[in-house]
Amino acid sequence: MANILVVDDEMGIRELLSEILGDEGHVVQLAENAQQARAARLAEKPDLVLLDIWMPDTDGVTLLKEWQRDGLLSMPVIMMSGHATIDTAVEATRIGALNFLEKPIALQKLLKAVQQGLTRTPEPARPAVPAMRVLTPEPVSSVNSIGAVSTQFDNRGYPAVAAAPVQPAAASPASQFASLSFDLPLREARDAFERIYFEYHLHRESGSMTRVAEKTGLERTHLYRKLKQLGVESVKYSKRGE
């Protein structure tokens, strides 16, 4: 998990990038101009910055020069723009930008650039965790099977298997569909159906947007926008942090 600063004057782009990066497990800060970006850089010291070139107060290249001049360019910076020329991209790279993404940004290019940027910054060392022997139970066919196993020891010093809490199976949509009213206008009925449909798959895939996109046949960017339109909060179905 990394701390990523997104700087862009377009609210829609800030929100979309925040949802995508948040779903990948990152902590995302948002800034709509250079002034907010300066404050965020000093306050939180982000691991990576996504920086728009064209902004109303100070453009991204000028801000990049400021950070480089003041010794604050200690994190990878990825420039973004839908109107920049090749000369602008080359100049940003010369100053110290790691990469350049052209808008509209393809999802796979975004995730690849972010991953490459984060690998340039070593993570702080973590204390080693002693290896523990884990006993694996025999496979079972029941849907409500044991989800995980931890190793404990009894009073004789022998390892004993303790089952983790059983995770409930994804709720069947049949009972929810039964509650749909055929008296609704077509548009409202369709939205209600789609809401149940996506909530079911989010629950079933533990909030993984990648797997839900594969199951439903939607490109991830389209999926994010669809869930936002329907008012479905994908974060609450995720098991991160539990």
CSV table of C-alpha atoms in Angstrom, one decimal:
chain,number,residue,atom,x,y,z
A,1,MET,CA,0.0,0.0,0.0
A,2,ALA,CA,1.4,3.4,-1.0
A,3,ASN,CA,0.4,7.0,-0.4
A,4,ILE,CA,-0.3,8.6,-3.8
A,5,LEU,CA,-1.0,12.3,-4.5
A,6,VAL,CA,-3.3,13.0,-7.5
A,7,VAL,CA,-3.1,16.6,-8.8
A,8,ASP,CA,-5.6,17.5,-11.5
A,9,ASP,CA,-8.0,20.5,-11.9
A,10,GLU,CA,-10.8,18.2,-13.3
A,11,MET,CA,-12.9,16.8,-10.5
A,12,GLY,CA,-14.1,13.8,-12.6
A,13,ILE,CA,-10.5,12.7,-13.3
A,14,ARG,CA,-9.6,13.1,-9.6
A,15,GLU,CA,-12.5,11.0,-8.5
A,16,LEU,CA,-12.0,8.3,-11.0
A,17,LEU,CA,-8.2,8.0,-10.3
A,18,SER,CA,-9.0,8.0,-6.6
A,19,GLU,CA,-11.5,5.1,-7.0
A,20,ILE,CA,-9.1,3.0,-9.2
A,21,LEU,CA,-6.1,3.5,-7.0
A,22,GLY,CA,-8.1,3.1,-3.8
A,23,ASP,CA,-9.4,-0.3,-5.1
A,24,GLU,CA,-5.7,-1.3,-5.6
A,25,GLY,CA,-5.2,-0.7,-1.9
A,26,HIS,CA,-3.5,2.7,-2.0
A,27,VAL,CA,-4.1,5.7,0.1
A,28,VAL,CA,-5.0,8.6,-2.2
A,29,GLN,CA,-4.7,12.4,-1.6
A,30,LEU,CA,-6.4,14.8,-4.0
A,31,ALA,CA,-5.3,18.3,-5.0
A,32,GLU,CA,-7.0,20.5,-7.6
A,33,ASN,CA,-4.2,23.0,-8.1
A,34,ALA,CA,-0.5,23.6,-7.5
A,35,GLN,CA,-1.2,25.4,-4.2
A,36,GLN,CA,-2.9,22.4,-2.7
A,37,ALA,CA,-0.3,20.1,-4.2
A,38,ARG,CA,2.5,22.0,-2.5
A,39,ALA,CA,0.7,21.8,0.9
A,40,ALA,CA,0.0,18.0,0.4
A,41,ARG,CA,3.7,17.4,-0.6
A,42,LEU,CA,5.0,19.0,2.6
A,43,ALA,CA,2.4,17.5,4.9
A,44,GLU,CA,2.3,13.8,3.9
A,45,LYS,CA,5.4,13.2,1.7
A,46,PRO,CA,3.7,11.0,-0.9
A,47,ASP,CA,5.3,7.9,-2.3
A,48,LEU,CA,4.2,8.9,-5.8
A,49,VAL,CA,2.6,11.8,-7.5
A,50,LEU,CA,0.3,11.9,-10.6
A,51,LEU,CA,0.6,15.5,-11.8
A,52,ASP,CA,-1.5,17.1,-14.5
A,53,ILE,CA,0.4,19.5,-16.8
A,54,TRP,CA,-2.3,22.1,-17.6
A,55,MET,CA,-3.7,23.7,-14.4
A,56,PRO,CA,-5.2,27.2,-13.9
A,57,ASP,CA,-2.8,28.7,-11.4
A,58,THR,CA,0.6,27.0,-12.0
A,59,ASP,CA,1.1,24.4,-14.6
A,60,GLY,CA,2.5,21.0,-13.7
A,61,VAL,CA,5.9,21.5,-15.4
A,62,THR,CA,6.5,24.7,-13.4
A,63,LEU,CA,5.6,22.9,-10.2
A,64,LEU,CA,7.9,20.0,-11.1
A,65,LYS,CA,10.7,22.6,-11.6
A,66,GLU,CA,10.0,24.1,-8.1
A,67,TRP,CA,10.2,20.7,-6.4
A,68,GLN,CA,13.4,19.9,-8.2
A,69,ARG,CA,14.9,23.3,-7.4
A,70,ASP,CA,13.9,23.1,-3.7
A,71,GLY,CA,15.1,19.5,-3.2
A,72,LEU,CA,11.6,18.2,-2.8
A,73,LEU,CA,11.6,15.9,-5.8
A,74,SER,CA,12.3,12.8,-3.7
A,75,MET,CA,9.3,10.8,-5.0
A,76,PRO,CA,8.5,9.5,-8.5
A,77,VAL,CA,6.3,11.9,-10.5
A,78,ILE,CA,4.1,10.8,-13.4
A,79,MET,CA,2.9,13.6,-15.6
A,80,MET,CA,-0.6,13.6,-17.2
A,81,SER,CA,-2.1,15.7,-20.0
A,82,GLY,CA,-4.5,15.5,-22.9
A,83,HIS,CA,-3.0,18.4,-24.8
A,84,ALA,CA,0.8,18.4,-24.2
A,85,THR,CA,3.3,18.3,-27.0
A,86,ILE,CA,6.2,16.0,-27.4
A,87,ASP,CA,8.5,18.8,-26.4
A,88,THR,CA,6.6,19.3,-23.1
A,89,ALA,CA,6.8,15.6,-22.3
A,90,VAL,CA,10.5,15.6,-23.0
A,91,GLU,CA,11.1,18.7,-20.9
A,92,ALA,CA,9.2,17.1,-18.0
A,93,THR,CA,11.2,14.0,-18.2
A,94,ARG,CA,14.4,16.0,-18.4
A,95,ILE,CA,13.5,17.8,-15.2
A,96,GLY,CA,12.8,14.6,-13.3
A,97,ALA,CA,9.4,13.2,-14.2
A,98,LEU,CA,9.4,9.4,-14.3
A,99,ASN,CA,6.7,8.9,-17.0
A,100,PHE,CA,4.1,10.7,-19.1
A,101,LEU,CA,0.5,9.5,-19.5
A,102,GLU,CA,-1.7,10.9,-22.3
A,103,LYS,CA,-5.4,11.5,-21.5
A,104,PRO,CA,-7.7,9.7,-21.7
A,105,ILE,CA,-5.6,7.3,-19.7
A,106,ALA,CA,-5.9,3.6,-20.4
A,107,LEU,CA,-6.4,1.7,-17.2
A,108,GLN,CA,-3.7,-0.9,-17.8
A,109,LYS,CA,-1.2,1.9,-18.7
A,110,LEU,CA,-2.1,3.7,-15.5
A,111,LEU,CA,-1.6,0.7,-13.3
A,112,LYS,CA,1.6,-0.3,-15.0
A,113,ALA,CA,3.1,3.2,-14.7
A,114,VAL,CA,2.1,3.4,-11.0
A,115,GLN,CA,3.6,0.0,-10.3
A,116,GLN,CA,6.9,1.0,-12.1
A,117,GLY,CA,6.9,4.3,-10.1
A,118,LEU,CA,6.5,2.6,-6.8
A,119,THR,CA,9.2,0.0,-7.4
A,120,ARG,CA,11.6,3.0,-7.8
A,121,THR,CA,11.0,3.9,-4.1
A,122,PRO,CA,12.1,1.1,-1.7
A,123,GLU,CA,9.6,0.4,1.1
A,124,PRO,CA,10.8,0.7,4.7
A,125,ALA,CA,12.2,-2.5,6.1
A,126,ARG,CA,9.7,-4.6,8.0
A,127,PRO,CA,10.6,-6.8,11.0
A,128,ALA,CA,10.9,-10.4,10.1
A,129,VAL,CA,8.1,-12.7,11.2
A,130,PRO,CA,9.1,-16.1,12.5
A,131,ALA,CA,8.0,-18.9,10.3
A,132,MET,CA,5.1,-21.0,11.8
A,133,ARG,CA,4.0,-24.4,10.8
A,134,VAL,CA,0.4,-24.4,9.5
A,135,LEU,CA,-1.7,-27.6,9.5
A,136,THR,CA,-3.9,-27.7,6.4
A,137,PRO,CA,-7.3,-29.5,6.8
A,138,GLU,CA,-8.6,-32.1,4.3
A,139,PRO,CA,-10.5,-30.4,1.4
A,140,VAL,CA,-14.2,-30.3,1.8
A,141,SER,CA,-17.0,-29.8,-0.7
A,142,SER,CA,-19.4,-27.8,1.4
A,143,VAL,CA,-19.9,-24.2,0.3
A,144,ASN,CA,-19.7,-23.0,3.9
A,145,SER,CA,-16.3,-24.6,4.4
A,146,ILE,CA,-13.5,-23.4,6.7
A,147,GLY,CA,-11.9,-20.4,5.2
A,148,ALA,CA,-8.5,-20.4,7.0
A,149,VAL,CA,-6.4,-22.3,9.5
A,150,SER,CA,-4.1,-20.9,12.3
A,151,THR,CA,-1.6,-22.8,14.4
A,152,GLN,CA,-1.9,-22.9,18.2
A,153,PHE,CA,-0.5,-25.3,20.8
A,154,ASP,CA,-2.2,-27.2,23.6
A,155,ASN,CA,-1.0,-27.7,27.1
A,156,ARG,CA,1.2,-30.6,26.0
A,157,GLY,CA,3.0,-28.6,23.4
A,158,TYR,CA,1.4,-30.3,20.4
A,159,PRO,CA,0.1,-28.1,17.6
A,160,ALA,CA,-3.7,-27.9,17.4
A,161,VAL,CA,-5.8,-26.6,14.5
A,162,ALA,CA,-8.1,-23.7,15.2
A,163,ALA,CA,-10.6,-22.7,12.5
A,164,ALA,CA,-11.1,-19.1,11.6
A,165,PRO,CA,-14.6,-17.8,11.5
A,166,VAL,CA,-16.6,-19.1,8.6
A,167,GLN,CA,-17.3,-16.6,5.9
A,168,PRO,CA,-20.9,-16.5,4.8
A,169,ALA,CA,-21.6,-17.5,1.2
A,170,ALA,CA,-22.6,-14.8,-1.2
A,171,ALA,CA,-26.3,-14.0,-0.9
A,172,SER,CA,-28.5,-15.5,-3.5
A,173,PRO,CA,-30.1,-12.8,-5.7
A,174,ALA,CA,-33.3,-14.8,-6.2
A,175,SER,CA,-34.9,-13.4,-3.0
A,176,GLN,CA,-33.9,-9.9,-3.9
A,177,PHE,CA,-35.3,-10.2,-7.4
A,178,ALA,CA,-38.6,-11.4,-5.9
A,179,SER,CA,-38.9,-8.0,-4.2
A,180,LEU,CA,-38.7,-6.1,-7.5
A,181,SER,CA,-42.0,-4.4,-8.4
A,182,PHE,CA,-43.2,-4.8,-12.0
A,183,ASP,CA,-45.1,-1.5,-11.5
A,184,LEU,CA,-41.9,0.5,-11.7
A,185,PRO,CA,-41.1,2.4,-14.8
A,186,LEU,CA,-38.7,0.5,-17.1
A,187,ARG,CA,-35.7,2.7,-16.3
A,188,GLU,CA,-36.1,2.4,-12.5
A,189,ALA,CA,-36.7,-1.4,-12.8
A,190,ARG,CA,-33.6,-1.8,-14.9
A,191,ASP,CA,-31.5,0.2,-12.4
A,192,ALA,CA,-32.8,-1.8,-9.5
A,193,PHE,CA,-32.0,-5.1,-11.3
A,194,GLU,CA,-28.5,-3.9,-12.1
A,195,ARG,CA,-27.9,-2.7,-8.6
A,196,ILE,CA,-28.8,-6.2,-7.2
A,197,TYR,CA,-26.7,-7.8,-10.0
A,198,PHE,CA,-23.5,-5.9,-9.2
A,199,GLU,CA,-23.9,-6.1,-5.4
A,200,TYR,CA,-24.2,-9.9,-5.7
A,201,HIS,CA,-21.0,-10.1,-7.8
A,202,LEU,CA,-19.1,-7.7,-5.5
A,203,HIS,CA,-20.1,-9.7,-2.5
A,204,ARG,CA,-19.2,-13.0,-4.2
A,205,GLU,CA,-15.7,-11.7,-5.3
A,206,SER,CA,-15.0,-10.0,-1.9
A,207,GLY,CA,-14.9,-6.6,-3.5
A,208,SER,CA,-12.3,-7.4,-6.2
A,209,MET,CA,-13.0,-5.1,-9.1
A,210,THR,CA,-10.7,-7.0,-11.4
A,211,ARG,CA,-12.7,-10.3,-10.9
A,212,VAL,CA,-16.1,-8.5,-11.0
A,213,ALA,CA,-15.0,-6.9,-14.3
A,214,GLU,CA,-14.1,-10.4,-15.7
A,215,LYS,CA,-17.3,-12.0,-14.5
A,216,THR,CA,-19.6,-9.2,-15.8
A,217,GLY,CA,-17.7,-8.7,-19.1
A,218,LEU,CA,-17.1,-4.9,-18.4
A,219,GLU,CA,-13.9,-2.9,-18.8
A,220,ARG,CA,-12.9,-1.7,-15.3
A,221,THR,CA,-13.2,2.0,-16.1
A,222,HIS,CA,-16.7,1.4,-17.4
A,223,LEU,CA,-17.5,-0.7,-14.3
A,224,TYR,CA,-16.4,2.0,-11.9
A,225,ARG,CA,-18.6,4.5,-13.6
A,226,LYS,CA,-21.6,2.1,-13.7
A,227,LEU,CA,-21.3,1.4,-9.9
A,228,LYS,CA,-21.1,5.2,-9.2
A,229,GLN,CA,-24.2,5.8,-11.4
A,230,LEU,CA,-26.1,3.1,-9.5
A,231,GLY,CA,-24.9,4.3,-6.1
A,232,VAL,CA,-23.2,1.0,-5.3
A,233,GLU,CA,-20.2,1.4,-2.9
A,234,SER,CA,-17.6,-1.1,-4.0
A,235,VAL,CA,-15.4,-0.4,-1.0
A,236,LYS,CA,-17.8,-1.9,1.6
A,237,TYR,CA,-17.6,-5.3,-0.1
A,238,SER,CA,-13.9,-5.4,0.1
A,239,LYS,CA,-12.1,-7.5,2.8
A,240,ARG,CA,-9.2,-5.2,3.0
A,241,GLY,CA,-8.6,-4.0,6.5
A,242,GLU,CA,-10.8,-6.7,8.1
